[in-house]
Each structure stands twice: as C-alpha cells, then as structure tokens.
Coordinates of C-alpha atoms and ligand atoms in Angstrom, one line a residue:
M1 CA 126.7 231.3 223.8
A2 CA 129.1 234.1 223.7
K3 CA 132.6 233.9 225.0
V4 CA 134.0 236.7 227.2
I5 CA 137.4 237.5 225.7
E6 CA 138.3 240.5 227.9
N7 CA 137.0 242.0 231.1
I8 CA 138.9 245.1 232.2
E9 CA 137.9 247.5 235.0
L10 CA 138.0 251.0 233.5
A11 CA 136.8 252.9 236.6
P12 CA 135.3 251.9 240.0
K13 CA 132.3 249.6 239.2
V14 CA 132.7 250.2 235.5
H15 CA 133.9 247.3 233.4
R16 CA 134.7 247.0 229.6
L17 CA 133.7 243.5 228.3
R18 CA 134.6 242.2 225.0
V19 CA 132.6 239.2 223.8
E20 CA 132.8 237.1 220.7
V21 CA 129.6 237.3 218.6
P22 CA 130.8 237.5 215.0
R23 CA 127.4 237.3 213.3
L24 CA 125.9 240.0 215.5
V25 CA 128.9 242.2 215.0
R26 CA 128.7 241.9 211.2
K27 CA 125.1 243.3 211.3
A28 CA 125.4 245.8 214.2
R29 CA 125.5 249.6 213.7
A30 CA 126.2 252.5 215.9
G31 CA 123.2 253.4 218.2
Q32 CA 121.9 249.9 218.5
F33 CA 121.9 247.6 221.6
V34 CA 121.9 244.0 222.7
I35 CA 120.1 242.1 225.3
I36 CA 122.1 239.7 227.5
R37 CA 121.0 236.7 229.6
L38 CA 123.7 235.2 231.8
D39 CA 122.1 231.9 232.2
E40 CA 118.7 230.1 231.5
Q41 CA 117.1 231.7 234.7
G42 CA 118.8 235.0 234.4
E43 CA 117.0 238.3 233.7
R44 CA 117.4 240.0 230.4
V45 CA 119.5 243.2 230.5
P46 CA 119.9 245.6 227.6
M47 CA 123.4 247.0 226.9
S48 CA 124.5 249.5 224.3
I49 CA 127.1 248.8 221.7
G50 CA 130.3 250.5 222.9
G51 CA 132.5 249.3 220.0
L52 CA 132.6 246.8 217.1
D53 CA 135.7 244.9 216.0
R54 CA 134.4 243.4 212.8
D55 CA 137.7 241.7 211.9
R56 CA 137.7 239.7 215.1
G57 CA 133.9 239.5 215.6
L58 CA 134.1 241.2 219.0
L59 CA 131.5 243.4 220.6
T60 CA 132.5 245.9 223.2
M61 CA 130.2 246.9 226.1
V62 CA 130.9 249.1 229.0
I63 CA 128.9 248.0 232.0
Q64 CA 128.3 249.9 235.2
E65 CA 127.5 247.8 238.3
V66 CA 124.1 249.1 239.5
G67 CA 122.4 245.9 240.6
K68 CA 122.5 242.1 240.6
T69 CA 122.9 241.3 236.9
S70 CA 125.3 244.1 236.1
A71 CA 127.4 243.0 239.1
Q72 CA 127.4 239.5 237.8
L73 CA 128.5 240.8 234.3
C74 CA 131.3 242.8 235.9
D75 CA 132.4 239.6 237.7
A76 CA 132.3 237.5 234.5
A77 CA 135.6 235.7 234.1
E78 CA 137.6 236.0 230.8
G79 CA 137.0 232.7 229.0
S80 CA 133.6 232.2 230.5
E81 CA 130.4 232.1 228.4
L82 CA 127.3 234.2 228.5
T83 CA 124.2 232.2 227.6
D84 CA 122.6 234.7 225.3
V85 CA 123.7 238.0 223.6
V86 CA 120.7 238.9 221.4
G87 CA 120.8 241.6 218.8
P88 CA 121.5 243.9 217.2
L89 CA 118.3 245.5 218.5
G90 CA 116.7 248.9 218.0
E91 CA 117.2 251.3 215.1
P92 CA 120.7 252.5 214.3
T93 CA 121.4 256.2 214.9
E94 CA 120.4 258.1 211.7
I95 CA 123.7 259.4 210.4
E96 CA 123.9 262.1 207.8
N97 CA 126.4 264.8 207.0
F98 CA 124.9 267.4 209.4
G99 CA 128.0 269.7 209.4
H100 CA 129.3 270.2 212.9
A101 CA 128.0 267.2 214.8
V102 CA 128.3 267.1 218.6
I103 CA 128.0 264.0 220.7
V104 CA 127.6 264.3 224.4
G105 CA 128.2 261.4 226.7
G106 CA 127.7 261.4 230.5
G107 CA 128.7 258.6 232.9
I108 CA 128.1 255.2 231.3
G109 CA 126.7 257.0 228.2
I110 CA 130.3 257.8 227.2
A111 CA 130.8 254.4 225.7
P112 CA 127.9 254.3 223.1
I113 CA 128.9 257.8 221.8
Y114 CA 132.2 256.3 220.5
P115 CA 130.8 254.2 217.6
V116 CA 128.4 257.1 216.8
A117 CA 131.4 259.5 216.6
L118 CA 133.2 257.2 214.2
A119 CA 130.1 256.8 212.0
L120 CA 129.5 260.6 211.9
R121 CA 133.1 261.2 210.9
E122 CA 132.9 258.6 208.2
A123 CA 129.8 260.5 206.8
G124 CA 131.9 263.6 206.5
N125 CA 130.9 265.5 209.6
R126 CA 133.2 267.7 211.7
T127 CA 132.8 266.2 215.2
T128 CA 133.1 267.4 218.7
A129 CA 132.7 264.9 221.6
I130 CA 131.8 266.2 225.0
I131 CA 132.2 263.8 228.0
G132 CA 131.6 264.3 231.6
A133 CA 131.8 262.5 234.9
R134 CA 131.8 263.4 238.6
S135 CA 135.6 263.2 238.9
E136 CA 138.6 262.4 236.8
H137 CA 138.9 258.8 238.1
L138 CA 135.4 258.0 236.8
L139 CA 136.3 259.1 233.2
F140 CA 137.0 256.6 230.6
Y141 CA 137.3 256.4 226.7
R142 CA 139.4 259.6 226.6
E143 CA 142.0 258.1 224.3
E144 CA 139.3 256.5 222.1
L145 CA 137.5 259.8 221.7
T146 CA 140.6 261.9 221.3
A147 CA 141.3 259.7 218.2
G148 CA 137.7 259.2 217.2
A149 CA 136.4 262.8 217.2
D150 CA 137.9 266.0 215.8
R151 CA 137.7 267.7 219.1
L152 CA 137.2 266.4 222.7
M153 CA 135.9 268.5 225.5
V154 CA 135.9 267.1 229.0
A155 CA 134.0 268.3 232.1
T156 CA 134.2 267.0 235.6
D157 CA 131.8 268.1 238.4
D158 CA 134.7 268.7 240.8
G159 CA 137.1 270.3 238.2
S160 CA 139.7 267.5 238.7
F161 CA 140.0 267.3 234.9
G162 CA 138.9 269.6 232.0
L163 CA 136.3 272.2 232.6
K164 CA 134.7 272.4 236.1
G165 CA 131.0 271.7 235.8
F166 CA 128.6 269.5 233.8
V167 CA 128.6 268.5 230.1
T168 CA 126.1 271.3 229.7
T169 CA 128.7 273.8 230.8
A170 CA 130.9 272.6 227.9
L171 CA 128.0 272.5 225.5
E172 CA 126.9 276.1 226.5
Q173 CA 130.5 277.3 225.7
L174 CA 130.5 275.5 222.4
I175 CA 127.1 276.9 221.3
E176 CA 128.6 280.4 221.8
D177 CA 132.0 279.7 220.1
D178 CA 131.2 277.1 217.4
R179 CA 127.5 276.5 217.0
P180 CA 126.6 272.8 216.5
D181 CA 124.3 271.8 213.6
W182 CA 123.2 268.6 215.3
V183 CA 123.5 267.3 218.9
M184 CA 123.2 263.8 220.3
A185 CA 123.2 263.1 224.1
I186 CA 123.5 259.7 225.8
G187 CA 123.6 259.3 229.6
P188 CA 121.5 259.7 232.7
V189 CA 118.0 261.0 232.1
P190 CA 118.6 264.3 233.9
M191 CA 121.7 264.9 231.8
M192 CA 119.8 264.2 228.5
R193 CA 117.0 266.4 229.7
A194 CA 119.4 269.3 230.5
V195 CA 121.0 269.0 227.1
T196 CA 117.6 269.2 225.3
E197 CA 116.6 272.3 227.4
L198 CA 119.9 274.0 226.5
T199 CA 119.6 273.3 222.7
R200 CA 115.8 274.0 222.5
P201 CA 116.0 277.9 222.4
H202 CA 118.8 277.7 219.8
K203 CA 116.7 275.4 217.7
I204 CA 119.5 272.8 217.3
P205 CA 118.2 269.3 216.4
T206 CA 118.9 267.1 219.4
V207 CA 118.7 263.3 219.6
V208 CA 118.6 261.4 222.8
S209 CA 119.1 257.6 223.3
L210 CA 116.5 256.5 225.9
N211 CA 117.0 253.7 228.4
P212 CA 113.7 252.8 229.9
I213 CA 113.1 249.4 231.5
M214 CA 113.1 246.8 228.7
I215 CA 112.0 243.2 229.1
D216 CA 111.6 241.4 225.7
G217 CA 113.2 244.0 223.4
T218 CA 110.8 243.1 220.6
G219 CA 108.0 245.6 221.0
M220 CA 105.7 242.9 222.6
C221 CA 105.6 243.6 226.3
G222 CA 105.1 247.3 226.4
G223 CA 107.7 247.7 229.2
C224 CA 109.8 250.3 227.4
R225 CA 106.8 252.6 226.6
V226 CA 107.7 256.2 226.2
S227 CA 105.8 259.3 225.1
V228 CA 107.3 261.3 222.3
G229 CA 105.4 264.3 220.9
G230 CA 102.3 263.1 222.6
E231 CA 102.4 259.6 221.0
T232 CA 103.3 256.3 222.6
R233 CA 106.5 254.8 221.2
F234 CA 108.4 251.7 222.2
A235 CA 112.1 252.4 222.8
C236 CA 113.3 248.9 221.9
V237 CA 111.8 248.9 218.3
D238 CA 111.1 252.6 217.5
G239 CA 114.3 253.8 219.3
P240 CA 116.3 254.0 221.4
D241 CA 117.0 257.3 219.6
F242 CA 114.3 260.0 219.7
D243 CA 113.9 263.7 219.1
G244 CA 114.9 265.0 222.5
H245 CA 112.7 268.1 222.2
R246 CA 109.6 265.9 222.0
V247 CA 110.3 263.4 224.8
D248 CA 108.2 263.4 227.9
F249 CA 111.0 263.2 230.5
D250 CA 108.7 263.4 233.5
E251 CA 106.9 260.2 232.5
L252 CA 110.2 258.5 231.8
V253 CA 111.6 259.3 235.2
Q254 CA 108.4 258.0 236.9
R255 CA 108.4 254.7 234.9
Q256 CA 112.1 254.1 235.7
S257 CA 111.6 254.1 239.4
Q258 CA 108.8 251.6 239.4
Y259 CA 110.8 248.5 240.3
K260 CA 113.4 250.1 242.6
P261 CA 112.5 248.2 245.9
F262 CA 112.7 244.7 244.1
E263 CA 115.9 245.7 242.3
K264 CA 117.5 246.8 245.7
K265 CA 116.6 243.5 247.3
A266 CA 118.1 241.3 244.5
Y267 CA 121.3 243.4 244.5
E268 CA 121.8 243.1 248.3
A269 CA 121.3 239.3 248.1
Y270 CA 124.0 239.1 245.3
L271 CA 126.4 241.3 247.3
G272 CA 126.0 239.0 250.3
R273 CA 126.8 235.9 248.1
R274 CA 129.8 237.7 246.5
H275 CA 131.1 238.5 250.0
E276 CA 130.7 234.9 251.1
C277 CA 132.6 233.7 248.0
N278 CA 135.4 236.1 248.6
L279 CA 135.7 235.0 252.2
E280 CA 135.7 231.3 251.1
R281 CA 138.4 232.0 248.6
A282 CA 140.6 233.9 251.2
M283 CA 140.2 231.0 253.7
K284 CA 141.2 228.5 251.0
D285 CA 144.3 230.7 250.1
V286 CA 145.3 230.8 253.8
T287 CA 144.9 227.1 254.2
T288 CA 146.9 226.3 251.1
A289 CA 149.7 228.7 252.1
G290 CA 149.7 227.0 255.6
E291 CA 150.0 223.5 254.0
G292 CA 152.8 224.6 251.8
A293 CA 154.8 226.1 254.8
Ligands
FAD1 C1 118.8 250.6 225.5 C2 119.6 250.5 226.7 C3 121.0 250.5 226.7 C4 121.7 250.4 227.9 N1 123.0 250.4 227.9 C5 123.8 250.2 229.0 C6 125.2 250.2 228.9 O1 125.8 250.3 227.8 N2 125.9 250.0 230.1 C7 125.2 249.9 231.2 O2 125.9 249.7 232.3 N3 123.9 249.9 231.3 C8 123.1 250.1 230.2 N4 121.8 250.1 230.3 C9 121.1 249.9 231.6 C10 121.2 248.5 232.0 O3 120.4 247.7 231.2 C11 120.8 248.3 233.5 O4 121.7 249.0 234.2 C12 120.7 246.9 233.9 O5 119.6 246.3 233.3 C13 120.6 246.8 235.4 O6 120.3 245.4 235.8 P1 120.7 245.0 237.3 O7 120.1 243.7 237.5 O8 122.2 245.1 237.5 O9 120.1 246.1 238.2 P2 118.6 246.3 238.8 O10 118.8 246.2 240.3 O11 117.7 245.2 238.1 O12 118.3 247.7 238.3 C14 119.1 248.8 238.6 C15 118.6 250.0 237.7 O13 119.0 249.6 236.4 C16 117.9 250.0 235.5 N5 117.3 248.7 234.8 C17 117.0 247.6 235.5 N6 116.6 246.6 234.7 C18 116.5 247.2 233.4 C19 116.1 246.8 232.2 N7 115.6 245.5 232.0 N8 116.1 247.7 231.2 C20 116.6 248.9 231.3 N9 117.0 249.4 232.5 C21 117.0 248.5 233.6 C22 116.9 250.7 236.2 O14 117.2 252.1 236.2 C23 117.1 250.2 237.7 O15 116.7 251.1 238.7 C24 121.0 250.2 229.1 C25 119.6 250.2 229.2 C26 118.9 250.3 228.0 C27 117.4 250.3 228.0
FES2 S1 111.0 245.9 225.8 FE1 109.1 245.0 225.5 S2 108.1 246.4 224.2 FE2 110.1 247.2 224.4

C-alpha cells in the first residue's frame, strides 16, 4: 500500500502525485520507473520517476490523463492508498561527466528529465534543459528546471512562451551556438525520433527513454519488445533508455497502437461513471443546502 500525500493539478489533465514509498525511494535512481496498481483488479500502469524526496520517503510522479487508469490516478484523493507501487524498475540512466549535457523533455516527458538533470549536474556536467509543450498553460516544472539545470530553454508550438516552435527548434539553435556533447530526450515518440534525426548528422550521442506497452515489467511477457540496432530488447529490463540512433521507431509506433480500440472503450466507460458521480455529488450538495435553509 502507498499513501497519496499530495495530488496537485499542474496543467489541464496533468497531475503531480506524491506517494509515500520510503524503501522504494531509498533505492530508486534517475531514469527508472515504477508500476502502479490501483486495486486488486486494476491494470498495471508504468510511471516514470519525476522526483525523489529521500528524507521524507516520497516519490513524485507526473501523470497525464489519457485513459481509464491514468484518469483514476488523477482523481486519487490525498490520504487515499494505492494498492501497489512496484519498483524501482528498469536500468537507471547511465550518468557520466559528458561535458555539456542536454536533456530534452516534451509533454509529460518534462517530469522525468528533472531527476536526470540533477544527477548530471552532480556528476560535474554543464547542463541545458529544453522543454516544450503546445502552449504556455501546458508547461510545468519550469521553476524546478530553472533551479535544477544551468540553462533552461523553452519552446511552445504557438509561441505563447519562449521560442515559437518545437523542442527541436531550440535544440537546433543550441547545436549551432553551444554544441552538446550528449543529449537525452524523453517524451512522445515522434518528438524523440525528431531529436535523434537532428543529432544524427552531428554525431552527438543521443539517449531516448522508450515507453512501449508494458505488462509485467519483469522481462517475462514480451509486451515491451523493441528493436534496437536490429536486436530485440525489452524496455522494462534492458531499458527504458536506449541509443536513439539505433531504435526502430516505425516498429515502436506500430506496436503502441495495437490496443487503441480496447483502451478507448474502457476510458469512455470510466468517464461515464465519473460524470454520474459528479452529478450525484451535486444533487447531494443541493439537497443538503435546501435542508439547511
Ligand atoms: C517506462 C514508462 C514510463 C511512463 N511514464 C509515464 C509518466 O511519467 N507519466 C504518464 O502520464 N505516463 C507515463 N507512461 C505512460 C503510461 O503508462 C500510460 O499513459 C498509462 O498506462 C495509460 O493507462 P490508461 O489506462 O490511463 O490508458 P489506456 O486507455 O489503457 O491507454 C492509453 C495510452 O496509454 C499507453 N499505455 C496504455 N497502457 C500502457 C502500458 N501498460 N504501458 C505503457 N503504455 C501504456 C498507450 O499509448 C495507450 O494508447 C509511461 C510508460 C512507460 C512504459
Ligand atoms: S513488460 Fe513484460 S517483458 Fe517488459
């Protein structure tokens, strides 16, 4: 059981959860992930480590509501308990003193770059963080990364904050002005792919953190199979970090869309139940207010 200590909405449909898991937090390192189960019957959902408070034993995760279980997690009340938070899983990010290390986070991938930025700085790197979102109101972790990296560059698709364009617009500029020695990208697959295509001709080592469908998270089910340099690897045990220049992104995209119709059905059913609960609560409030009058 893991107690939810905090649940804050950072942006529309994006929540920061802090849960109490002291043993896990003691062992966890940047780049790893956990698998959560809300209850005995619940599905297992992988979530990246978005922060570690070792003193208080708190794990931070930033969760985007995209389907049934992520919606339930975003609705989790402070003080409630999650049945299982298993981890730390996967290999930590390999941190060395690379020189100028650049971490690129897009969308929900902004959260896991934060602990990586801290670890890189601790190892003596000069760090630049690049974050991007569609619009300013969808950005988060700006304060954390302003403090956690030596330089922060922000790009928004609509130009409402920072550079107008994608994270690759900012990275392209950086490659010209202050060439990175090492790049890591975490975010949607098309964004990670675009970053690797940008760094490839410059021969800049580029790590991506892959997020294929995971089921058991132990290397047994084969669900998270990815092809890297023509070899089959399992993202849950061999990754989630891989050399981005060797990843078969076409296969990754194809495998990720396999379960879309089932996921859509489960999400719609949960949204219906959430709507009914909200209506019931509103009716109760009206009745109570009427009785008090
Ligand atoms: C290593 C890793 C780290 C992740 N970190 C984060 C994070 O920090 N924050 C965050 O919001 N999301 C993260 N995800 C994605 C998250 O696991 C999915 O959004 C979540 O499982 C969706 O479940 P659902 O029931 O809400 O949606 P569903 O309706 O079941 O699915 C919606 C979409 O989520 C993805 N997804 C669904 N099930 C899984 C699964 N078992 N494994 C991987 N992806 C799945 C698929 O792209 C799917 O189309 C991570 C995934 C991986 C593999
Ligand atoms: S999730 Fe089952 S092998 Fe990786």
